[in-house]
Short mmCIF file of C-alpha atoms in Angstrom, two decimals:
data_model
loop_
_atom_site.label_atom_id
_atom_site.label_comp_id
_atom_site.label_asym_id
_atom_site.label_seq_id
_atom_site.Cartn_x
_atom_site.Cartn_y
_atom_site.Cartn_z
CA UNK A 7 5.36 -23.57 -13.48
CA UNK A 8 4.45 -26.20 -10.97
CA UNK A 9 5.72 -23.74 -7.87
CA UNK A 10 2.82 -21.89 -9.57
CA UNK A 11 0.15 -24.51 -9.84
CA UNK A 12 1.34 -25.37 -6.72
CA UNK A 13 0.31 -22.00 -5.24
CA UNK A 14 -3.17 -21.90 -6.92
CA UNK A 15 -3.85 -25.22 -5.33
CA UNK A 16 -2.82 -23.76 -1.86
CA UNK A 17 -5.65 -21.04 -2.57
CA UNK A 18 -8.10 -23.60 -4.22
CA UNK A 19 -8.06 -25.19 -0.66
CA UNK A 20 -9.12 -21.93 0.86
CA UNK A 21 -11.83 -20.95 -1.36
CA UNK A 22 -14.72 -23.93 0.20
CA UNK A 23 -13.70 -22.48 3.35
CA UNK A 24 -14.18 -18.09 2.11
CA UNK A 25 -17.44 -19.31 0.89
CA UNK A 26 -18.53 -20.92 4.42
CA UNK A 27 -16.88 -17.71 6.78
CA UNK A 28 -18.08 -15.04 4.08
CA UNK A 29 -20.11 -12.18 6.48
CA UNK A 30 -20.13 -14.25 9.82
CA UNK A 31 -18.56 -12.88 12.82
CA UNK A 32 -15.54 -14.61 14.51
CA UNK A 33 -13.76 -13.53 17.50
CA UNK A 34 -10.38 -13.59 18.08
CA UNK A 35 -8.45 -13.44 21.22
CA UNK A 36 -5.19 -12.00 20.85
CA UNK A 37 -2.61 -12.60 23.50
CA UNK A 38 0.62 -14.77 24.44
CA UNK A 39 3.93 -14.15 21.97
CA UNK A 40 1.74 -13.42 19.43
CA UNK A 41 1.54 -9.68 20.87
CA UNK A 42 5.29 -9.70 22.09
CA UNK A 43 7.47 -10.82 18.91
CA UNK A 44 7.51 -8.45 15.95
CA UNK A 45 7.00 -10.97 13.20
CA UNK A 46 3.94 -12.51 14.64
CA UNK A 47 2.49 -9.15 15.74
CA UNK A 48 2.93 -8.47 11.79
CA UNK A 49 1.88 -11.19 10.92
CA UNK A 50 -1.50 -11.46 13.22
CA UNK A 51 -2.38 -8.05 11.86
CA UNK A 52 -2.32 -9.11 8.08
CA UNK A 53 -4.16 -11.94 8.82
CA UNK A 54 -7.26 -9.89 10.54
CA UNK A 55 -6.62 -7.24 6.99
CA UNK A 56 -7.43 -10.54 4.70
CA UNK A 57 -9.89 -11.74 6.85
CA UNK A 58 -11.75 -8.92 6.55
CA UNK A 59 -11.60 -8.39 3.05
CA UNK A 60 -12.52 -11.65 2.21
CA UNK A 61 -15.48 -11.04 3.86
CA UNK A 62 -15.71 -12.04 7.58
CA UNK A 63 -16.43 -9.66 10.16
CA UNK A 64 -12.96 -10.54 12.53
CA UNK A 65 -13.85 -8.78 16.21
CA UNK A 66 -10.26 -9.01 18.42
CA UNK A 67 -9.77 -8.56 22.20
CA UNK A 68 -6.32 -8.72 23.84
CA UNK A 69 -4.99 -9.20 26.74
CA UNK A 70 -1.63 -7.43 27.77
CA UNK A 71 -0.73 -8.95 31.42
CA UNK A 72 3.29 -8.65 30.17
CA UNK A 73 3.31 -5.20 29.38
CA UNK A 74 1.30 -4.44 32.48
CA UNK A 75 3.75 -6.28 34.70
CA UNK A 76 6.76 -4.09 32.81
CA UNK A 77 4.87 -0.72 33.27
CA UNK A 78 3.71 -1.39 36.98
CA UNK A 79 7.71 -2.47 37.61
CA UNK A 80 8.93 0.84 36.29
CA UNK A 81 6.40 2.43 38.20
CA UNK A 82 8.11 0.51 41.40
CA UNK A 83 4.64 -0.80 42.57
CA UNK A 84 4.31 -4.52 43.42
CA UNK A 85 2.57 -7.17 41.33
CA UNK A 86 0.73 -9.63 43.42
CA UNK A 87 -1.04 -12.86 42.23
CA UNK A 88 -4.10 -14.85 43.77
CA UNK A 89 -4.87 -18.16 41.84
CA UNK A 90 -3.26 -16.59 38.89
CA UNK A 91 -5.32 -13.35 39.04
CA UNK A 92 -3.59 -10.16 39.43
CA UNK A 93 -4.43 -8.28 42.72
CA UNK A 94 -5.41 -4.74 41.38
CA UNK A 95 -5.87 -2.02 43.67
CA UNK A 96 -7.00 1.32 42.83
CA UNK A 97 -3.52 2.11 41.97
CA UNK A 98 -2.59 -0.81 40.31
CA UNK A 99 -6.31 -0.51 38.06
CA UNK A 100 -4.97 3.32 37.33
CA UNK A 101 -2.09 1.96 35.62
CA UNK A 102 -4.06 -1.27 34.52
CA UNK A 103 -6.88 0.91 32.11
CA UNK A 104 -3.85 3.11 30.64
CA UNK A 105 -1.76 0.39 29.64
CA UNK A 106 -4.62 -1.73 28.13
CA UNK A 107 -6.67 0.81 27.10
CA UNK A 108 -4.14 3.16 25.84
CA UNK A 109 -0.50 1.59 24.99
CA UNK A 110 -1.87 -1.82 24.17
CA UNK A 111 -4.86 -1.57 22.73
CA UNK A 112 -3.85 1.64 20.33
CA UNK A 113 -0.52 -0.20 19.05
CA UNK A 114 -2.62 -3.10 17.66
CA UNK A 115 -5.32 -0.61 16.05
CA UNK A 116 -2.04 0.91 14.55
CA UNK A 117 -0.48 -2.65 13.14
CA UNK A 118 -3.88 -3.22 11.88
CA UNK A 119 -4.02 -0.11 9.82
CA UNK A 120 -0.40 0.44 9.06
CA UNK A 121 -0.83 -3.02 6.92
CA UNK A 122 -3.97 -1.46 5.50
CA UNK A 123 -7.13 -2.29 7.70
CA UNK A 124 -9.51 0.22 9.39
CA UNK A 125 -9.55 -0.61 12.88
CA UNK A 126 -11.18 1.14 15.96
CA UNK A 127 -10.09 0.87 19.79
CA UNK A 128 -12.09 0.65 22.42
CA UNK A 129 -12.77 -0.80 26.26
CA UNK A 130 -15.33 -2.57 27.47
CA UNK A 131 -16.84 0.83 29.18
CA UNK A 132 -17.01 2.27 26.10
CA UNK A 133 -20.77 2.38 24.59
CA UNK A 134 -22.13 0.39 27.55
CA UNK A 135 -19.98 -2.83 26.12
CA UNK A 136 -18.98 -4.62 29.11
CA UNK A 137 -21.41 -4.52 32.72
CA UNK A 138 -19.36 -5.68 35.39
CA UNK A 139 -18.81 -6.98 38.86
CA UNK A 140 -16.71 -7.31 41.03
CA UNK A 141 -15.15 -11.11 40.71
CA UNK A 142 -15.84 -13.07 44.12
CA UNK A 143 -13.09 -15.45 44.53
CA UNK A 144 -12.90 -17.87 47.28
CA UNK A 145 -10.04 -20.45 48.90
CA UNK A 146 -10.37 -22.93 51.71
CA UNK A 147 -9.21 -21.77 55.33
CA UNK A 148 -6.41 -23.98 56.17
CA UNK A 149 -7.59 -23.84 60.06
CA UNK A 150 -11.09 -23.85 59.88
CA UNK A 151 -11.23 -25.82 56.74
CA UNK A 152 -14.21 -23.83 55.65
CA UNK A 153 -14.33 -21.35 52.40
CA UNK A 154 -13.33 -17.80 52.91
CA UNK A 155 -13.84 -14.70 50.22
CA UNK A 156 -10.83 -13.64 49.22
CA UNK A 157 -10.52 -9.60 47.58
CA UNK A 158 -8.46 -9.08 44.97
CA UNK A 159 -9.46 -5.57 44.46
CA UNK A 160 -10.77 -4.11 41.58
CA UNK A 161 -10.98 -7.98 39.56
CA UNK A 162 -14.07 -8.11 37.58
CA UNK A 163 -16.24 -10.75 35.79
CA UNK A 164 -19.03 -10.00 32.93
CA UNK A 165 -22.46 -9.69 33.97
CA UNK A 166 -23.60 -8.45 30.53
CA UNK A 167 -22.80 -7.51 26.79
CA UNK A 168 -24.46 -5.03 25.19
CA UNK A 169 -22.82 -5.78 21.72
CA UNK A 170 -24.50 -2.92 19.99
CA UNK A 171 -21.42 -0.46 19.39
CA UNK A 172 -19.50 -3.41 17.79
CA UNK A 173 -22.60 -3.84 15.06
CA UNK A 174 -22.21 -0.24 14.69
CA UNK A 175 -18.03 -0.48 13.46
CA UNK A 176 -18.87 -3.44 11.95
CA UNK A 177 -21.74 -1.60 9.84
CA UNK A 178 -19.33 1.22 8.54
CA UNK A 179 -16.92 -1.27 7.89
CA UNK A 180 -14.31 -0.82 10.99
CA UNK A 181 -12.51 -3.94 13.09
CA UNK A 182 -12.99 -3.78 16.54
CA UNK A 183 -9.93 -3.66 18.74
CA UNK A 184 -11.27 -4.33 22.35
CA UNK A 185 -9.81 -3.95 25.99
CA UNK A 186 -11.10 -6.56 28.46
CA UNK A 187 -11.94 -3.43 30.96
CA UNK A 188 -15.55 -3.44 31.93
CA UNK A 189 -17.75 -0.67 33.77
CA UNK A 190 -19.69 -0.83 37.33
CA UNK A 191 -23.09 -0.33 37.60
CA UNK A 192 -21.65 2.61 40.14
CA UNK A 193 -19.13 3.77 37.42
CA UNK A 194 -16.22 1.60 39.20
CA UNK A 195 -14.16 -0.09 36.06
CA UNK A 196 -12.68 -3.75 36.55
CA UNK A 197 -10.03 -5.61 35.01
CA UNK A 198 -11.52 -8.97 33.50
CA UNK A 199 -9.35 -11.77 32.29
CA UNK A 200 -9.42 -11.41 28.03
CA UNK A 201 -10.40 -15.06 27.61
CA UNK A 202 -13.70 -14.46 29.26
CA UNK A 203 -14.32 -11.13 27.64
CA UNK A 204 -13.92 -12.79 24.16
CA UNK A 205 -16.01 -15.74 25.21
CA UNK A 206 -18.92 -13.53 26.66
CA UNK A 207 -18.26 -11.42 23.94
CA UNK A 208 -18.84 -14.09 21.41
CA UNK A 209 -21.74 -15.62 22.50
CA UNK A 210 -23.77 -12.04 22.53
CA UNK A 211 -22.72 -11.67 18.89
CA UNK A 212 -23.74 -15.43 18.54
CA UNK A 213 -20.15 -15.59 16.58
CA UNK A 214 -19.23 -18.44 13.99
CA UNK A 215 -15.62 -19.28 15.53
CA UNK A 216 -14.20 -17.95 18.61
CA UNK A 217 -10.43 -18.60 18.52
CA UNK A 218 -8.20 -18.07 21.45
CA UNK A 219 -4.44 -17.60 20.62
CA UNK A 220 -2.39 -19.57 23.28
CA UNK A 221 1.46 -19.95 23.67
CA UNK A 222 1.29 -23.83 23.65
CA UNK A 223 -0.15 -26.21 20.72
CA UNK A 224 -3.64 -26.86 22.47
CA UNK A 225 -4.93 -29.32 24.40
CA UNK A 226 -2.62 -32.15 25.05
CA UNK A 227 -3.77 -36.07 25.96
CA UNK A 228 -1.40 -37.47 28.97
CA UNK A 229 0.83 -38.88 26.22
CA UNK A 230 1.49 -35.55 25.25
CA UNK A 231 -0.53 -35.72 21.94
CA UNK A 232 -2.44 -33.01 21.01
CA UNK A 233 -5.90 -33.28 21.26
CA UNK A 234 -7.47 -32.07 17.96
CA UNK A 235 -11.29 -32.03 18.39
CA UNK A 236 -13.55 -32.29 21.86
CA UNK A 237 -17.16 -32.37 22.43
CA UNK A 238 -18.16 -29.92 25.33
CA UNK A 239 -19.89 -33.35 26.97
CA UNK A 240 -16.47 -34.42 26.98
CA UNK A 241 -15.26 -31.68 29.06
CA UNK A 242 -16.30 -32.28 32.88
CA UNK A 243 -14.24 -36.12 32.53
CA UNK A 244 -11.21 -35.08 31.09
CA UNK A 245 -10.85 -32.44 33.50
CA UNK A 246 -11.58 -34.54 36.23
CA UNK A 247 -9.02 -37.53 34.93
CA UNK A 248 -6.43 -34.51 34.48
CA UNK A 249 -6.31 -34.31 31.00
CA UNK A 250 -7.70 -30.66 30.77
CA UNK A 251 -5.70 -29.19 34.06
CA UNK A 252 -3.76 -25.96 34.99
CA UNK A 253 -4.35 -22.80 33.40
CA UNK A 254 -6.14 -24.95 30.54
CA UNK A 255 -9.33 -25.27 32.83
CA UNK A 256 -10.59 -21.76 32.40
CA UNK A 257 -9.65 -21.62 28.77
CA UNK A 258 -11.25 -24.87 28.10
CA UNK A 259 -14.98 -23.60 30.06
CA UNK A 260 -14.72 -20.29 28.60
CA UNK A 261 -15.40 -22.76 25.25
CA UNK A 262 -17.95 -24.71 26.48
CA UNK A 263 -19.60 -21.52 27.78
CA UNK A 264 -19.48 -19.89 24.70
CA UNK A 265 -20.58 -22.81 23.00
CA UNK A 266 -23.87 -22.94 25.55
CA UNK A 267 -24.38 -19.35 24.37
CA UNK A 268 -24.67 -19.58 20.96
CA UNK A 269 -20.89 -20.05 18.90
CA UNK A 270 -20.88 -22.38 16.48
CA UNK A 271 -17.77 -23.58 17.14
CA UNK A 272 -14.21 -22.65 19.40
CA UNK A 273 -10.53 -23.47 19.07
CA UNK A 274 -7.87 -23.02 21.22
CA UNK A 275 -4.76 -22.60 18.76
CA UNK A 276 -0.75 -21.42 19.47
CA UNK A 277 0.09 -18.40 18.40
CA UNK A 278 3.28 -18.65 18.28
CA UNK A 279 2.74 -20.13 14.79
CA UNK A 280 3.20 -17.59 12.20
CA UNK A 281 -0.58 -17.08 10.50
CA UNK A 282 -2.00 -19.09 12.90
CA UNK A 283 -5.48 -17.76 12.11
CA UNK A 284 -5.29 -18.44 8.61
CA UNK A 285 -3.84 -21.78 9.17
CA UNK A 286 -7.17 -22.70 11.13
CA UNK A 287 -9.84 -20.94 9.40
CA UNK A 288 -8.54 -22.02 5.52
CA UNK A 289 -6.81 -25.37 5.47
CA UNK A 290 -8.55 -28.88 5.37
CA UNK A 291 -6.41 -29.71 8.81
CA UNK A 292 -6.35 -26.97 10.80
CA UNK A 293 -4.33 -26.37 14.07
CA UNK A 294 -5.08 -26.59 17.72
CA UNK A 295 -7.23 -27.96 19.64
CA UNK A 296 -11.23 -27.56 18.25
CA UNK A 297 -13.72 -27.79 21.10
CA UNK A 298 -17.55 -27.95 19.89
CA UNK A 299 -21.03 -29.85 20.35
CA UNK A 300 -20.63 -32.26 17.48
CA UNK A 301 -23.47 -34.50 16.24
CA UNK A 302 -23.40 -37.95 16.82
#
């Protein structure tokens, strides 16, 4: 009897927290382990199923640089990296928009719904989603000591959402499974990093919570700690004390920008954790790292 009352406690806890999600939008990005190791793949699915039930309107995009790497191997062509960014020539984007667009993106639709959800795949380029450019990235000229535009092909940032096909699926009741692959305004299509996707994405929806899955805890102080909660005005010093450094950085603005757009609220949480979505949208705690504008 208690392991019972003990139970209806547990969901007790959740039900102030239903009642404050029920029909907002959040955003998940899906990425890291989470997508690699069967369990949490399971697991990640049935917690977008009971999110949606409950009443939220969950909106995923993944990543999928792994299995990319693995397909492009196999395919004996070269993986090259620029400041972390994949170098994606024509070729390279070829195999790029079938392995995110196809493999990837179609086996999570089919987790989702083999647990008993009705989810829908699609890119960025499909209903006018994601308008993109080409990503201008620049590095320092070791001789001349003056900045120099580096190409890295077929690397794209967002220039605009047009989040009108994801009311649609959310309207008749679907879960949107999306590809960060965005279209030209000359019909070129661009790989975009997933964090920035969600974030952009996000913002145009004017979400409740976007929450980007990570393989580490969150951000950590320079004791190691984890960081639970940051104001975005926070931001600029503790990156420039190297608090907030690395591959953090981008994760970290992609908050803050989303934030400056319109999201209530963003965490970055590891999703490594079995349920780590449930554990931050329904306990009293919550996990990660929480980055907001919080009122004084």
């Amino acid at each position: 009897m208690k392991e019972l009352i003990a139970k209806a406690n547990i969901l007790m806890e959740t039900l102030p927290w239903i009642k404050r999600f029920y029909g907002k939008t959040i955003v998940i990005k899906y990425g890291g382990n989470a997508m690699v190791e069967e369990h949490l793949k399971k697991g990640f699915a049935r917690d977008i199923i009971m999110m949606k039930y409950i009443g939220m309107n969950p909106v995923v995009v993944h990543g999928g640089g792994p299995q990319i790497g693995k397909v492009l191997e196999a395919m004996h062509i070269e993986s090259q990296f620029i400041q972390g960014m994949r170098v994606t020539d024509s070729e390279t984007m070829d195999v790029v928009e079938m392995v995110l667009g196809g493999k990837v993106n179609k086996e999570i639709v089919t987790n989702i719904n083999l647990h008993g959800g009705n989810a829908v795949g699609i890119t960025g380029k499909d209903g006018g989603l994601l308008k993109a450019r080409k990503l201008e990235m620049t590095a320092i000229n070791p001789d001349t000591l003056t900045p120099e535009i580096i190409d890295i092909g077929m690397v794209g940032e967002v220039e605009s959402v047009d989040p009108s096909i994801i009311q649609g699926l959310k309207e008749n009741n679907f879960i949107p499974v999306i590809a960060p692959i965005g279209g030209g305004l000359n019909g070129e299509t661009f790989n975009i990093n997933a964090d920035l996707v969600a974030g952009k994405i996000a913002g145009a929806l004017k979400a409740e919570k976007l929450i980007l899955l990570t393989d580490i805890e969150g951000v950590k102080d320079k004791q190691g700690k984890l960081i639970s909660t940051i104001d975005v005005q926070r931001v600029p010093d503790l990156i420039n004390n190297g608090t907030i450094s690395g591959g953090m950085i981008p994760k970290v603005n992609c908050c803050v920008e989303a934030i400056d757009a319109g999201v209530a609220k963003t965490h970055i949480i590891d999703g490594r954790m079995e349920h780590a979505c449930l554990l931050e949208m329904f306990t009293d705690k919550g996990i990660g790292t929480a980055v907001a504008r919080y009122k004084k």
